Amino acid sequence: MASTARRDAPEPPDFGILKRLARDQLIYLLEQLPGRKDLFIEPDLMSPLDRIANVSVLKQHEVDKLYRVENRPAPSSSDQLCFLVRPRVRTMRYIADVVNADKMSGRSRKYKIIFSPQKFYACEMVLEEEGVFGDVTCDEWSFYLLPLDEDIISMELPEFFRDYFLEGDHRWINSVARALQLLNSLYGPFSRAYGIGRCAKMSYELWRDLEEESESDGQGRKPEIGNIFLMDRDMDYVTALCSQVVYEGLVDDTFRIKCGSVDFGPEVTSSDKSIKVLLNAQDKIFSQIRNEHFSSVFGFLSQKSRNLQAQYDRRQGMDIKQMKNFVSQELKGLKQEHRLLSLHIGACESIMKKKTKQDFQEMIKVEHALLEGFDIRESASFIEEHIDRQVSPIESLRLMCLLSITENGLIPKDYRSLKTQYLQSYGPEHLLTFHNLKHIGLLTEQTAGETLTAVESRVSKLVTDRAAGKITDAFNSLAKKSNFRAISKKLSLIPRVDGEYNLKMPRDMAYVFSGAYTPLSCKIIEQVLERRGWQGLEEVVRLLNGSEFAMADGGLEEGAGGDAQRVVLAVFLGGCTFSEIAALRFLGKERGCRFIFLTTAITSSARMMEAMAEAKA
């Protein structure tokens, strides 16, 4: 990777085809129910659906009215009902109630259930138990991949994180394998595959099995993606727990980016209306600041507004012909740019206000101290004060988890004290949340005595053994140690800086955390691609307790694919943050390669904490 250091990163493949395939398949499924019909959509499928087929497309294919799947009776008067849903048991009960209510009232209708991305056996069982299996027809909409931007593809499965890492539920692994199969058939064949984590290994193996079954022949096709790297979220919780300071990450933390777009409220738009804005590379202002450290953004925006004003001022000395050209060719573009500029300036001001209120600078200092392992007592006192002031239940949990994971577990006295204060401040209903965080290894208690540690190390050896796949996740959780300090030292995650770190002209990936910390996940990807495997990283793998793998397709020669060898598909199972995306984009620029991101969903510290919460924090 390093040897081919060229400045020009290849262009990303065209992912528009994924949208077209999804739209065509959905239209085909809707036409299977001829005539006018009402469509019931699960709330979390609404935004992805809007990116694939808007209301006018649905209307063209005889969809009459649209409803949300909710916990109340279906208001529809149509004779044909179509349900577009995720494969969830509670949704099946809702549909069964609709069908049974119609039976009771003697009404005859046609019902069709379209599962996205696939149907699970449990769903059919529920329909059978409720006595409606024979009354409905079931189909699958294989909508695995939603391109959010030119280099980001999301599976839009936020529940993946909780389902797999907390509940030990493997049902989504099949969806991941099928998504990889689709990408490989369209943009592959991938010549090299690397990965770390049990879920990554299972997904990879299932994908290879699917490839063998389908016997699709990729030979003769020019690949557009050469390398693939799969990583489990639990290999690096620290990065996801840190406060984001790149612009896109801050916008996500403050306004919550959903499905690639964000709702800017009146405090940003300076009017009484909210505006939905699509944040992607087409937004000329956003594309220039999205990966920048927040401290550089204001300077860029003010310079941009001066340039824009200068372009407007050119009108003063124009004659009629020049003015005509200016109005027909440039004015529309300038107005659009001006609108976007004012929105992003408004967003920056809003972020600044909120962060000033939350003692953001103080919090960043504490995070940096935790990452470096300094002033642990002071940091613990800050967290206690944060809890006592009831600043935010989610933020308090995040800081406790960061303290725990960087210190390889809290000492029992601190664990009990922080837990008691938290429950007193925010309510006893959070007790189950602590159980979940402990189970997943995010907020743990150090165990006293040598005996248990010896047992744990034996379990750890078992789990990292080649036979790891046969040991259950529940048993695996016994050995959940973070080992963050040792890994950090081994990979030099805390940069040694002489003087001030220049955030305007960053020299490494650590800029995404103000130069204090290089994201572990990104560092692993960098090292493995550089070494073309895990040689020399054995100690890191042992500390991570991961099931690593590296495979090269012997059928493809080294030089094959040309540019494709400089395109890397980074697959994050359990979610990926905008900070990691910014860091790998930076690495790509430095190394002359292009990273494409495939994630089960975009994540952040708040989303992770919410996924673990039993009480709505």
Coordinates of C-alpha atoms in Angstrom, one line a residue:
M1 CA 0.0 0.0 0.0
A2 CA 2.7 2.4 1.1
S3 CA 5.0 1.5 -1.9
T4 CA 2.4 2.8 -4.4
A5 CA 2.2 6.2 -2.7
R6 CA 0.5 8.3 -5.4
R7 CA -1.3 11.5 -4.8
D8 CA -4.3 10.9 -7.1
A9 CA -6.8 8.6 -5.4
P10 CA -9.0 6.7 -7.9
E11 CA -12.6 7.9 -8.4
P12 CA -15.2 6.0 -6.4
P13 CA -17.4 3.5 -8.4
D14 CA -20.9 4.6 -9.4
F15 CA -23.2 3.3 -6.6
G16 CA -26.3 4.7 -8.3
I17 CA -26.9 1.2 -9.8
L18 CA -27.7 0.0 -6.2
K19 CA -30.5 2.5 -6.0
R20 CA -31.9 1.6 -9.4
L21 CA -31.8 -2.1 -8.6
A22 CA -33.7 -1.6 -5.3
R23 CA -36.3 0.7 -7.0
D24 CA -36.9 -1.7 -9.8
Q25 CA -37.4 -4.7 -7.4
L26 CA -39.8 -2.7 -5.2
I27 CA -41.9 -1.7 -8.2
Y28 CA -42.0 -5.3 -9.4
L29 CA -43.2 -6.4 -5.9
L30 CA -45.9 -3.7 -5.8
E31 CA -47.1 -4.7 -9.2
Q32 CA -47.5 -8.3 -8.0
L33 CA -50.6 -6.9 -6.2
P34 CA -52.4 -5.4 -9.2
G35 CA -54.9 -2.6 -8.7
R36 CA -55.2 0.3 -6.2
K37 CA -53.7 -0.4 -2.8
D38 CA -52.7 1.3 0.4
L39 CA -49.2 1.0 1.6
F40 CA -48.2 0.7 5.3
I41 CA -44.6 1.5 6.0
E42 CA -42.6 0.8 9.1
P43 CA -41.3 4.2 10.5
D44 CA -37.6 3.4 10.2
L45 CA -38.0 2.4 6.6
M46 CA -39.5 5.8 5.6
S47 CA -36.3 7.7 5.2
P48 CA -34.5 4.9 3.3
L49 CA -37.5 4.5 1.0
D50 CA -37.6 8.2 0.3
R51 CA -34.0 8.0 -1.0
I52 CA -35.0 5.1 -3.3
A53 CA -38.6 5.8 -4.5
N54 CA -40.4 9.0 -3.6
V55 CA -44.2 9.3 -3.2
S56 CA -44.7 10.2 -6.9
V57 CA -43.0 6.9 -8.0
L58 CA -45.2 4.9 -5.6
K59 CA -48.4 6.7 -6.9
Q60 CA -47.5 5.8 -10.5
H61 CA -47.7 2.1 -9.4
E62 CA -51.2 2.4 -8.0
V63 CA -50.3 3.1 -4.4
D64 CA -53.3 5.1 -3.2
K65 CA -52.5 6.2 0.4
L66 CA -49.5 5.8 2.6
Y67 CA -49.7 5.0 6.4
R68 CA -47.1 4.4 9.1
V69 CA -47.2 1.1 10.9
E70 CA -48.3 2.2 14.4
N71 CA -49.9 0.8 17.5
R72 CA -53.4 1.7 16.5
P73 CA -56.0 0.2 14.2
A74 CA -55.4 0.6 10.5
P75 CA -57.5 3.5 9.1
S76 CA -57.4 2.2 5.5
S77 CA -60.6 1.7 3.5
S78 CA -58.9 0.1 0.5
D79 CA -59.6 -3.5 -0.5
Q80 CA -55.8 -4.3 -0.9
L81 CA -53.3 -3.6 1.9
C82 CA -49.5 -3.9 1.4
F83 CA -47.1 -3.8 4.4
L84 CA -43.5 -2.8 3.8
V85 CA -41.8 -3.8 7.0
R86 CA -38.6 -5.0 8.8
P87 CA -38.7 -8.6 9.9
R88 CA -39.9 -8.0 13.5
V89 CA -42.2 -10.0 15.7
R90 CA -44.1 -7.0 17.1
T91 CA -44.8 -5.9 13.5
M92 CA -46.2 -9.3 12.7
R93 CA -48.6 -9.1 15.7
Y94 CA -49.7 -5.7 14.4
I95 CA -50.5 -7.1 10.9
A96 CA -52.2 -10.2 12.4
D97 CA -54.4 -7.8 14.5
V98 CA -55.4 -5.9 11.3
V99 CA -56.3 -9.2 9.5
N100 CA -58.2 -10.7 12.4
A101 CA -60.1 -7.4 13.0
D102 CA -61.2 -7.7 9.3
K103 CA -62.3 -11.3 9.8
M104 CA -64.3 -10.4 12.8
S105 CA -66.2 -7.7 10.9
G106 CA -66.7 -10.0 7.9
R107 CA -64.5 -7.8 5.6
S108 CA -62.6 -9.5 2.7
R109 CA -59.3 -7.9 1.6
K110 CA -56.0 -8.9 0.1
Y111 CA -52.9 -8.6 2.2
K112 CA -49.3 -8.6 1.1
I113 CA -46.2 -8.3 3.4
I114 CA -42.9 -7.2 1.8
F115 CA -40.0 -7.9 4.2
S116 CA -36.9 -5.7 3.9
P117 CA -34.1 -6.8 3.6
Q118 CA -35.2 -10.4 4.2
K119 CA -37.9 -12.6 5.8
F120 CA -37.1 -14.5 9.1
Y121 CA -38.6 -17.8 10.0
A122 CA -39.8 -16.3 13.4
C123 CA -42.0 -13.9 11.5
E124 CA -43.8 -16.7 9.7
M125 CA -44.2 -18.6 13.0
V126 CA -46.0 -15.6 14.6
L127 CA -48.3 -15.3 11.6
E128 CA -49.1 -19.0 11.9
E129 CA -49.7 -18.8 15.7
E130 CA -52.1 -15.8 15.1
G131 CA -54.0 -17.8 12.5
V132 CA -53.4 -15.5 9.6
F133 CA -50.5 -17.2 7.7
G134 CA -52.9 -18.4 5.0
D135 CA -54.5 -15.0 4.5
V136 CA -51.3 -13.1 3.6
T137 CA -48.7 -13.4 0.8
C138 CA -45.1 -12.8 1.8
D139 CA -42.3 -11.4 -0.3
E140 CA -38.7 -10.1 0.2
W141 CA -37.4 -6.8 -0.9
S142 CA -33.6 -7.4 -1.0
F143 CA -32.8 -3.8 -0.1
Y144 CA -29.5 -4.4 1.6
L145 CA -27.5 -1.3 0.6
L146 CA -28.4 2.4 0.5
P147 CA -25.7 4.7 -0.9
L148 CA -25.7 7.7 1.4
D149 CA -22.9 9.5 -0.6
E150 CA -20.3 8.8 -3.3
D151 CA -18.2 6.8 -0.8
I152 CA -20.6 5.7 2.0
I153 CA -23.1 2.8 1.8
S154 CA -25.3 2.0 4.7
M155 CA -27.4 -1.1 5.5
E156 CA -29.6 1.2 7.7
L157 CA -29.7 -1.5 10.4
P158 CA -29.1 0.4 13.6
E159 CA -30.4 -2.6 15.6
F160 CA -27.5 -4.7 14.4
F161 CA -25.3 -3.4 17.2
R162 CA -27.6 -4.4 20.0
D163 CA -28.8 -7.6 18.4
Y164 CA -25.4 -9.1 17.8
F165 CA -23.1 -7.6 20.4
L166 CA -25.6 -7.6 23.4
E167 CA -28.1 -10.3 22.6
G168 CA -25.7 -12.6 20.7
D169 CA -28.3 -12.8 17.8
H170 CA -26.7 -13.9 14.5
R171 CA -29.7 -13.3 12.3
W172 CA -28.3 -10.2 10.5
I173 CA -25.0 -12.0 9.4
N174 CA -26.9 -13.5 6.5
S175 CA -27.9 -10.0 5.4
V176 CA -24.3 -8.8 5.6
A177 CA -23.1 -11.8 3.6
R178 CA -25.7 -11.1 0.9
A179 CA -24.7 -7.4 0.8
L180 CA -21.1 -8.4 0.2
Q181 CA -22.2 -10.9 -2.5
L182 CA -24.1 -8.1 -4.3
L183 CA -21.1 -5.7 -4.1
N184 CA -18.7 -8.3 -5.2
S185 CA -20.9 -9.2 -8.2
L186 CA -21.2 -5.5 -9.3
Y187 CA -17.8 -4.0 -8.4
G188 CA -15.5 -7.0 -7.8
P189 CA -14.1 -9.6 -7.7
F190 CA -12.3 -8.4 -4.6
S191 CA -8.7 -9.8 -4.8
R192 CA -7.8 -9.4 -1.1
A193 CA -9.9 -9.7 2.0
Y194 CA -8.8 -8.8 5.6
G195 CA -10.8 -8.7 8.8
I196 CA -10.8 -8.9 12.6
G197 CA -13.6 -9.9 14.9
R198 CA -15.9 -12.9 15.2
C199 CA -18.8 -11.3 13.4
A200 CA -16.4 -10.2 10.6
K201 CA -15.1 -13.8 10.2
M202 CA -18.6 -15.4 10.2
S203 CA -19.8 -12.8 7.7
Y204 CA -16.8 -13.4 5.4
E205 CA -17.1 -17.2 5.6
L206 CA -20.9 -17.1 4.9
W207 CA -20.2 -14.8 1.9
R208 CA -17.6 -17.1 0.5
D209 CA -20.1 -20.0 0.9
L210 CA -22.7 -18.0 -1.0
E211 CA -20.2 -17.3 -3.8
E212 CA -19.4 -21.0 -4.1
E213 CA -23.1 -21.9 -4.3
S214 CA -24.0 -19.3 -6.8
E215 CA -21.0 -20.1 -9.0
S216 CA -21.1 -16.6 -10.5
D217 CA -18.1 -16.2 -12.7
G218 CA -16.4 -12.8 -12.1
Q219 CA -13.6 -13.6 -14.5
G220 CA -13.2 -11.2 -17.4
R221 CA -14.9 -8.4 -15.6
K222 CA -12.8 -5.4 -14.7
P223 CA -12.9 -5.0 -10.9
E224 CA -13.6 -1.5 -9.4
I225 CA -12.8 -2.5 -5.8
G226 CA -9.7 -4.5 -5.1
N227 CA -9.5 -4.9 -1.3
I228 CA -12.0 -5.4 1.5
F229 CA -11.5 -5.0 5.2
L230 CA -14.1 -6.2 7.7
M231 CA -14.1 -5.0 11.3
D232 CA -16.3 -5.6 14.3
R233 CA -17.4 -2.6 16.3
D234 CA -16.3 -4.3 19.6
M235 CA -12.6 -4.2 18.4
D236 CA -12.7 -0.5 19.0
Y237 CA -15.2 1.0 21.4
V238 CA -12.9 3.9 22.4
T239 CA -13.1 5.7 19.1
A240 CA -16.9 5.6 19.1
L241 CA -17.0 6.9 22.7
C242 CA -14.9 10.0 22.1
S243 CA -16.5 13.4 21.4
Q244 CA -16.4 14.2 17.7
V245 CA -14.7 17.4 16.6
V246 CA -14.7 17.2 12.8
Y247 CA -17.6 19.2 11.3
E248 CA -19.7 16.3 10.0
G249 CA -19.3 14.5 13.3
L250 CA -20.4 17.6 15.3
V251 CA -23.4 18.1 13.0
D252 CA -24.4 14.5 13.6
D253 CA -23.9 14.8 17.4
T254 CA -25.9 18.1 17.6
F255 CA -28.7 17.6 15.0
R256 CA -28.6 13.9 14.3
I257 CA -28.0 13.1 10.7
K258 CA -30.6 10.5 9.5
C259 CA -30.2 8.6 6.3
G260 CA -27.8 11.2 4.9
S261 CA -30.0 14.2 5.6
V262 CA -30.4 16.6 8.6
D263 CA -33.3 18.8 9.8
F264 CA -32.0 22.3 10.6
G265 CA -34.4 24.0 12.9
P266 CA -35.3 27.7 13.3
E267 CA -32.2 28.3 15.3
V268 CA -30.1 27.5 12.2
T269 CA -32.4 28.8 9.4
S270 CA -33.0 32.2 11.2
S271 CA -36.7 31.8 10.2
D272 CA -39.7 30.1 11.8
K273 CA -39.3 27.1 9.5
S274 CA -37.2 23.9 9.7
I275 CA -35.3 22.8 6.5
K276 CA -34.3 19.3 5.6
V277 CA -30.9 19.3 4.0
L278 CA -29.2 16.5 2.1
L279 CA -25.6 16.4 3.3
N280 CA -23.4 14.9 0.6
A281 CA -20.6 15.6 -2.0
Q282 CA -23.2 17.5 -4.1
D283 CA -23.3 20.2 -1.5
K284 CA -20.3 22.3 -2.6
I285 CA -19.8 24.0 0.7
F286 CA -20.3 20.9 2.9
S287 CA -18.0 18.8 0.8
Q288 CA -15.1 21.2 1.5
I289 CA -15.7 21.4 5.3
R290 CA -17.1 18.0 6.3
N291 CA -13.7 16.4 7.2
E292 CA -12.2 19.6 8.7
H293 CA -11.5 20.1 12.4
F294 CA -14.2 22.4 13.8
S295 CA -11.6 25.1 14.6
S296 CA -10.9 25.6 10.9
V297 CA -14.5 25.7 9.7
F298 CA -15.4 29.3 10.7
G299 CA -12.3 30.7 8.9
F300 CA -13.2 28.8 5.8
L301 CA -16.8 29.9 5.8
S302 CA -16.0 33.6 6.3
Q303 CA -13.5 33.5 3.5
K304 CA -16.1 31.8 1.3
S305 CA -18.7 34.5 2.1
R306 CA -16.1 37.2 1.1
N307 CA -15.4 35.4 -2.2
L308 CA -19.2 35.1 -2.8
Q309 CA -19.7 38.8 -2.2
A310 CA -16.9 39.7 -4.6
Q311 CA -18.6 37.6 -7.3
Y312 CA -21.9 39.4 -6.7
D313 CA -20.1 42.8 -6.8
R314 CA -18.8 42.1 -10.3
R315 CA -22.3 43.1 -11.5
Q316 CA -21.6 46.8 -10.9
G317 CA -19.5 47.4 -14.0
M318 CA -21.4 45.1 -16.4
D319 CA -23.0 46.2 -19.7
I320 CA -26.4 44.7 -20.8
K321 CA -24.9 41.7 -22.6
Q322 CA -22.6 40.8 -19.7
M323 CA -25.5 41.2 -17.2
K324 CA -27.7 38.9 -19.4
N325 CA -24.9 36.2 -19.4
F326 CA -24.4 36.6 -15.6
V327 CA -28.1 36.2 -14.8
S328 CA -28.5 33.2 -17.1
Q329 CA -25.3 31.3 -16.2
E330 CA -24.0 32.3 -12.8
L331 CA -26.7 33.9 -10.7
K332 CA -28.6 30.7 -9.9
G333 CA -25.4 28.9 -8.8
L334 CA -24.4 31.9 -6.6
K335 CA -27.9 32.0 -5.0
Q336 CA -27.7 28.3 -4.2
E337 CA -24.2 28.6 -2.8
H338 CA -25.3 31.6 -0.7
R339 CA -28.2 29.6 0.7
L340 CA -26.0 26.7 1.7
L341 CA -23.4 29.0 3.1
S342 CA -25.9 30.8 5.4
L343 CA -27.2 27.4 6.6
H344 CA -23.7 26.1 7.5
I345 CA -22.8 29.3 9.2
G346 CA -26.1 29.0 11.2
A347 CA -25.3 25.4 12.0
C348 CA -21.8 26.4 13.3
E349 CA -23.2 29.1 15.5
S350 CA -25.8 26.7 16.9
I351 CA -23.1 24.1 17.6
M352 CA -21.0 26.7 19.3
K353 CA -23.9 27.8 21.6
K354 CA -24.7 24.2 22.6
K355 CA -21.1 23.2 23.2
T356 CA -20.3 26.3 25.3
K357 CA -23.3 25.5 27.5
Q358 CA -22.1 21.9 28.0
D359 CA -18.5 22.8 29.1
F360 CA -17.3 21.2 25.9
Q361 CA -13.6 22.3 26.2
E362 CA -13.4 20.9 29.8
M363 CA -15.0 17.6 28.6
I364 CA -12.4 17.3 25.8
K365 CA -9.6 17.9 28.2
V366 CA -10.9 15.1 30.5
E367 CA -11.3 12.7 27.5
H368 CA -7.7 13.4 26.4
A369 CA -6.5 12.8 30.0
L370 CA -8.3 9.4 30.0
L371 CA -6.9 8.4 26.6
E372 CA -3.3 9.3 27.7
G373 CA -3.8 7.8 31.2
F374 CA -3.0 11.0 33.2
D375 CA -4.9 12.6 36.1
I376 CA -7.4 9.7 36.4
R377 CA -8.6 10.9 39.9
E378 CA -9.4 14.4 38.5
S379 CA -11.2 12.8 35.6
A380 CA -13.3 10.6 37.9
S381 CA -14.1 13.7 40.0
F382 CA -15.2 15.5 36.8
I383 CA -17.5 12.6 35.9
E384 CA -19.0 12.6 39.4
E385 CA -19.7 16.3 39.2
H386 CA -21.2 15.8 35.7
I387 CA -23.6 13.2 37.2
D388 CA -24.5 15.3 40.2
R389 CA -25.3 18.3 38.0
Q390 CA -27.5 16.0 35.9
V391 CA -26.1 17.5 32.7
S392 CA -27.2 14.5 30.5
P393 CA -27.8 10.9 31.3
I394 CA -26.3 9.8 28.0
E395 CA -23.2 11.9 28.3
S396 CA -22.6 10.8 31.9
L397 CA -22.8 7.1 30.8
R398 CA -20.5 7.8 27.9
L399 CA -17.8 9.3 30.1
M400 CA -18.1 6.4 32.6
C401 CA -17.7 3.9 29.8
L402 CA -14.6 5.8 28.5
L403 CA -13.1 5.8 31.9
S404 CA -13.8 2.0 32.3
I405 CA -12.5 1.0 28.9
T406 CA -9.3 3.0 29.0
E407 CA -8.5 1.8 32.5
N408 CA -9.4 -1.9 31.8
G409 CA -12.3 -1.8 34.2
L410 CA -13.1 0.4 37.2
I411 CA -11.8 -0.4 40.7
P412 CA -14.8 -1.8 42.7
K413 CA -15.0 1.2 45.0
D414 CA -15.2 3.6 42.0
Y415 CA -17.7 1.4 40.1
R416 CA -20.1 1.2 43.1
S417 CA -19.8 4.9 43.9
L418 CA -20.4 6.1 40.2
K419 CA -23.2 3.6 39.7
T420 CA -25.0 4.7 43.0
Q421 CA -24.6 8.4 42.1
Y422 CA -25.9 7.8 38.6
L423 CA -29.0 5.9 39.7
Q424 CA -29.7 8.5 42.4
S425 CA -29.3 11.3 39.8
Y426 CA -31.1 9.8 36.9
G427 CA -33.4 7.2 38.4
P428 CA -33.3 3.5 39.3
E429 CA -34.9 2.5 36.0
H430 CA -31.3 2.7 34.5
L431 CA -30.2 -0.4 36.6
L432 CA -30.7 -2.7 33.6
T433 CA -28.6 -0.4 31.4
F434 CA -25.6 -1.0 33.7
H435 CA -26.1 -4.8 33.4
N436 CA -26.1 -4.4 29.6
L437 CA -23.0 -2.3 29.6
K438 CA -21.2 -4.8 31.8
H439 CA -22.2 -7.7 29.6
I440 CA -20.9 -6.0 26.5
G441 CA -17.6 -5.0 28.2
L442 CA -18.2 -1.2 28.0
L443 CA -18.5 -0.5 31.8
T444 CA -16.9 -3.2 33.9
E445 CA -15.5 -3.7 37.3
Q446 CA -12.0 -4.9 37.9
T447 CA -11.9 -8.3 39.6
A448 CA -9.9 -8.6 42.8
G449 CA -7.5 -11.5 43.4
E450 CA -5.3 -13.6 41.2
T451 CA -7.5 -16.7 40.9
L452 CA -10.1 -15.2 38.7
T453 CA -7.6 -13.5 36.5
A454 CA -5.9 -16.8 35.9
V455 CA -9.3 -18.3 34.9
E456 CA -9.9 -15.3 32.6
S457 CA -6.6 -15.7 30.9
R458 CA -7.3 -19.4 30.2
V459 CA -10.8 -18.5 28.8
S460 CA -9.1 -15.8 26.8
K461 CA -6.7 -18.3 25.3
L462 CA -9.6 -20.6 24.5
V463 CA -11.5 -17.8 22.8
T464 CA -8.6 -16.7 20.6
D465 CA -8.0 -20.2 19.6
R466 CA -8.8 -21.3 16.0
A467 CA -11.9 -23.2 17.4
A468 CA -13.3 -19.8 18.6
G469 CA -16.3 -20.1 16.4
K470 CA -17.6 -23.1 18.4
I471 CA -17.6 -21.2 21.7
T472 CA -20.7 -19.2 22.4
D473 CA -20.8 -15.4 22.7
A474 CA -22.0 -15.7 26.2
F475 CA -18.8 -17.6 27.2
N476 CA -16.8 -15.1 25.2
S477 CA -18.1 -12.3 27.4
L478 CA -16.3 -13.7 30.4
A479 CA -13.0 -12.7 28.8
K480 CA -14.0 -9.2 27.7
K481 CA -11.0 -7.1 28.6
S482 CA -10.2 -3.9 26.8
N483 CA -6.4 -3.9 27.1
F484 CA -6.5 -0.4 25.7
R485 CA -3.3 0.9 27.3
A486 CA -1.2 -1.9 26.0
I487 CA -2.7 -1.7 22.5
S488 CA -2.3 2.1 22.5
K489 CA 1.4 1.8 23.3
K490 CA 2.0 -1.0 20.8
L491 CA 0.4 1.0 17.9
S492 CA 1.5 4.5 19.1
L493 CA -2.1 5.8 19.2
I494 CA -1.2 8.8 21.3
P495 CA 1.0 11.0 19.0
R496 CA 4.1 12.5 20.5
V497 CA 3.9 16.1 19.5
D498 CA 6.6 18.8 19.9
G499 CA 4.8 22.1 20.3
E500 CA 1.3 22.8 19.0
Y501 CA -0.5 20.3 16.8
N502 CA -1.4 22.1 13.5
L503 CA -5.1 21.3 13.0
K504 CA -5.4 23.4 9.8
M505 CA -2.6 21.4 8.1
P506 CA -2.9 17.9 9.7
R507 CA -0.1 15.5 9.3
D508 CA -1.8 12.3 10.5
M509 CA -5.2 10.8 11.3
A510 CA -5.1 12.0 14.9
Y511 CA -6.4 15.4 13.8
V512 CA -9.9 14.0 14.0
F513 CA -9.5 14.0 17.8
S514 CA -7.5 17.3 18.0
G515 CA -4.2 15.5 17.6
A516 CA -4.6 13.7 20.9
Y517 CA -5.5 10.2 19.6
T518 CA -5.4 8.2 16.4
P519 CA -8.6 6.1 16.0
L520 CA -7.7 2.5 16.8
S521 CA -9.9 1.0 14.0
C522 CA -8.3 3.2 11.4
K523 CA -4.8 2.5 12.6
I524 CA -5.4 -1.3 12.4
I525 CA -6.7 -0.9 8.8
E526 CA -3.6 1.3 7.9
Q527 CA -1.2 -1.2 9.4
V528 CA -2.8 -4.3 7.9
L529 CA -3.0 -2.8 4.4
E530 CA 0.6 -1.6 4.7
R531 CA 1.9 -5.1 5.7
R532 CA -0.6 -6.9 3.4
G533 CA -1.6 -9.1 6.3
W534 CA -1.2 -9.5 10.1
Q535 CA 2.5 -10.3 10.2
G536 CA 4.1 -8.3 13.0
L537 CA 0.7 -7.5 14.6
E538 CA 0.4 -10.8 16.5
E539 CA 0.6 -9.1 19.9
V540 CA -2.1 -6.6 18.9
V541 CA -4.4 -9.3 17.7
R542 CA -3.8 -11.2 21.0
L543 CA -4.6 -8.1 23.0
L544 CA -7.7 -7.4 20.9
N545 CA -8.9 -11.0 21.4
G546 CA -10.0 -11.0 17.8
S547 CA -10.4 -13.6 15.1
E548 CA -8.2 -12.1 12.4
F549 CA -8.0 -13.3 8.8
A550 CA -6.2 -12.4 5.6
M551 CA -7.1 -14.0 2.3
A552 CA -5.8 -13.3 -1.2
D553 CA -7.5 -14.6 -4.4
G554 CA -4.9 -16.7 -6.1
G555 CA -6.7 -16.4 -9.4
L556 CA -6.0 -12.7 -9.7
E557 CA -2.5 -11.5 -10.5
E558 CA -0.9 -8.8 -8.5
G559 CA -1.2 -6.1 -11.2
A560 CA -4.7 -7.0 -12.1
G561 CA -7.3 -4.4 -11.7
G562 CA -4.8 -1.4 -11.8
D563 CA -6.8 1.3 -10.0
A564 CA -9.0 -1.2 -8.2
Q565 CA -6.0 -2.3 -6.1
R566 CA -6.1 1.2 -4.6
V567 CA -9.8 1.1 -3.7
V568 CA -10.5 -0.4 -0.3
L569 CA -14.0 -1.3 0.9
A570 CA -14.0 -0.8 4.7
V571 CA -16.8 -2.7 6.3
F572 CA -17.9 -1.8 9.9
L573 CA -20.1 -4.3 11.6
G574 CA -22.0 -2.6 14.4
G575 CA -21.7 1.0 13.1
C576 CA -19.1 3.5 11.9
T577 CA -18.6 7.1 13.1
F578 CA -18.1 10.2 11.0
S579 CA -14.7 10.7 12.7
E580 CA -13.5 7.3 11.4
I581 CA -14.7 8.2 7.9
A582 CA -12.9 11.5 8.0
A583 CA -9.7 9.8 9.3
L584 CA -9.7 7.2 6.6
R585 CA -10.5 9.8 3.9
F586 CA -7.4 11.6 5.1
L587 CA -5.3 8.4 5.0
G588 CA -6.6 7.7 1.4
K589 CA -5.5 11.2 0.3
E590 CA -2.0 10.7 1.9
R591 CA -1.6 7.2 0.3
G592 CA -3.2 7.8 -3.0
C593 CA -6.0 5.3 -2.4
R594 CA -9.7 5.5 -2.0
F595 CA -11.7 4.2 0.9
I596 CA -15.4 3.2 0.4
F597 CA -17.4 2.7 3.6
L598 CA -20.0 0.0 4.1
T599 CA -21.6 0.1 7.6
T600 CA -24.5 -1.5 9.2
A601 CA -25.5 2.0 10.2
I602 CA -23.8 5.3 11.1
T603 CA -23.2 5.4 14.8
S604 CA -22.0 7.8 17.5
S605 CA -21.5 7.6 21.3
A606 CA -25.1 8.7 21.9
R607 CA -26.5 6.1 19.6
M608 CA -24.4 3.4 21.2
M609 CA -25.5 4.4 24.7
E610 CA -29.1 4.5 23.6
A611 CA -28.8 1.0 22.1
M612 CA -27.7 -0.2 25.5
A613 CA -30.3 1.7 27.5
E614 CA -33.3 -0.1 28.9
A615 CA -34.9 3.1 30.3
K616 CA -35.2 5.9 27.7
A617 CA -32.4 8.1 28.9

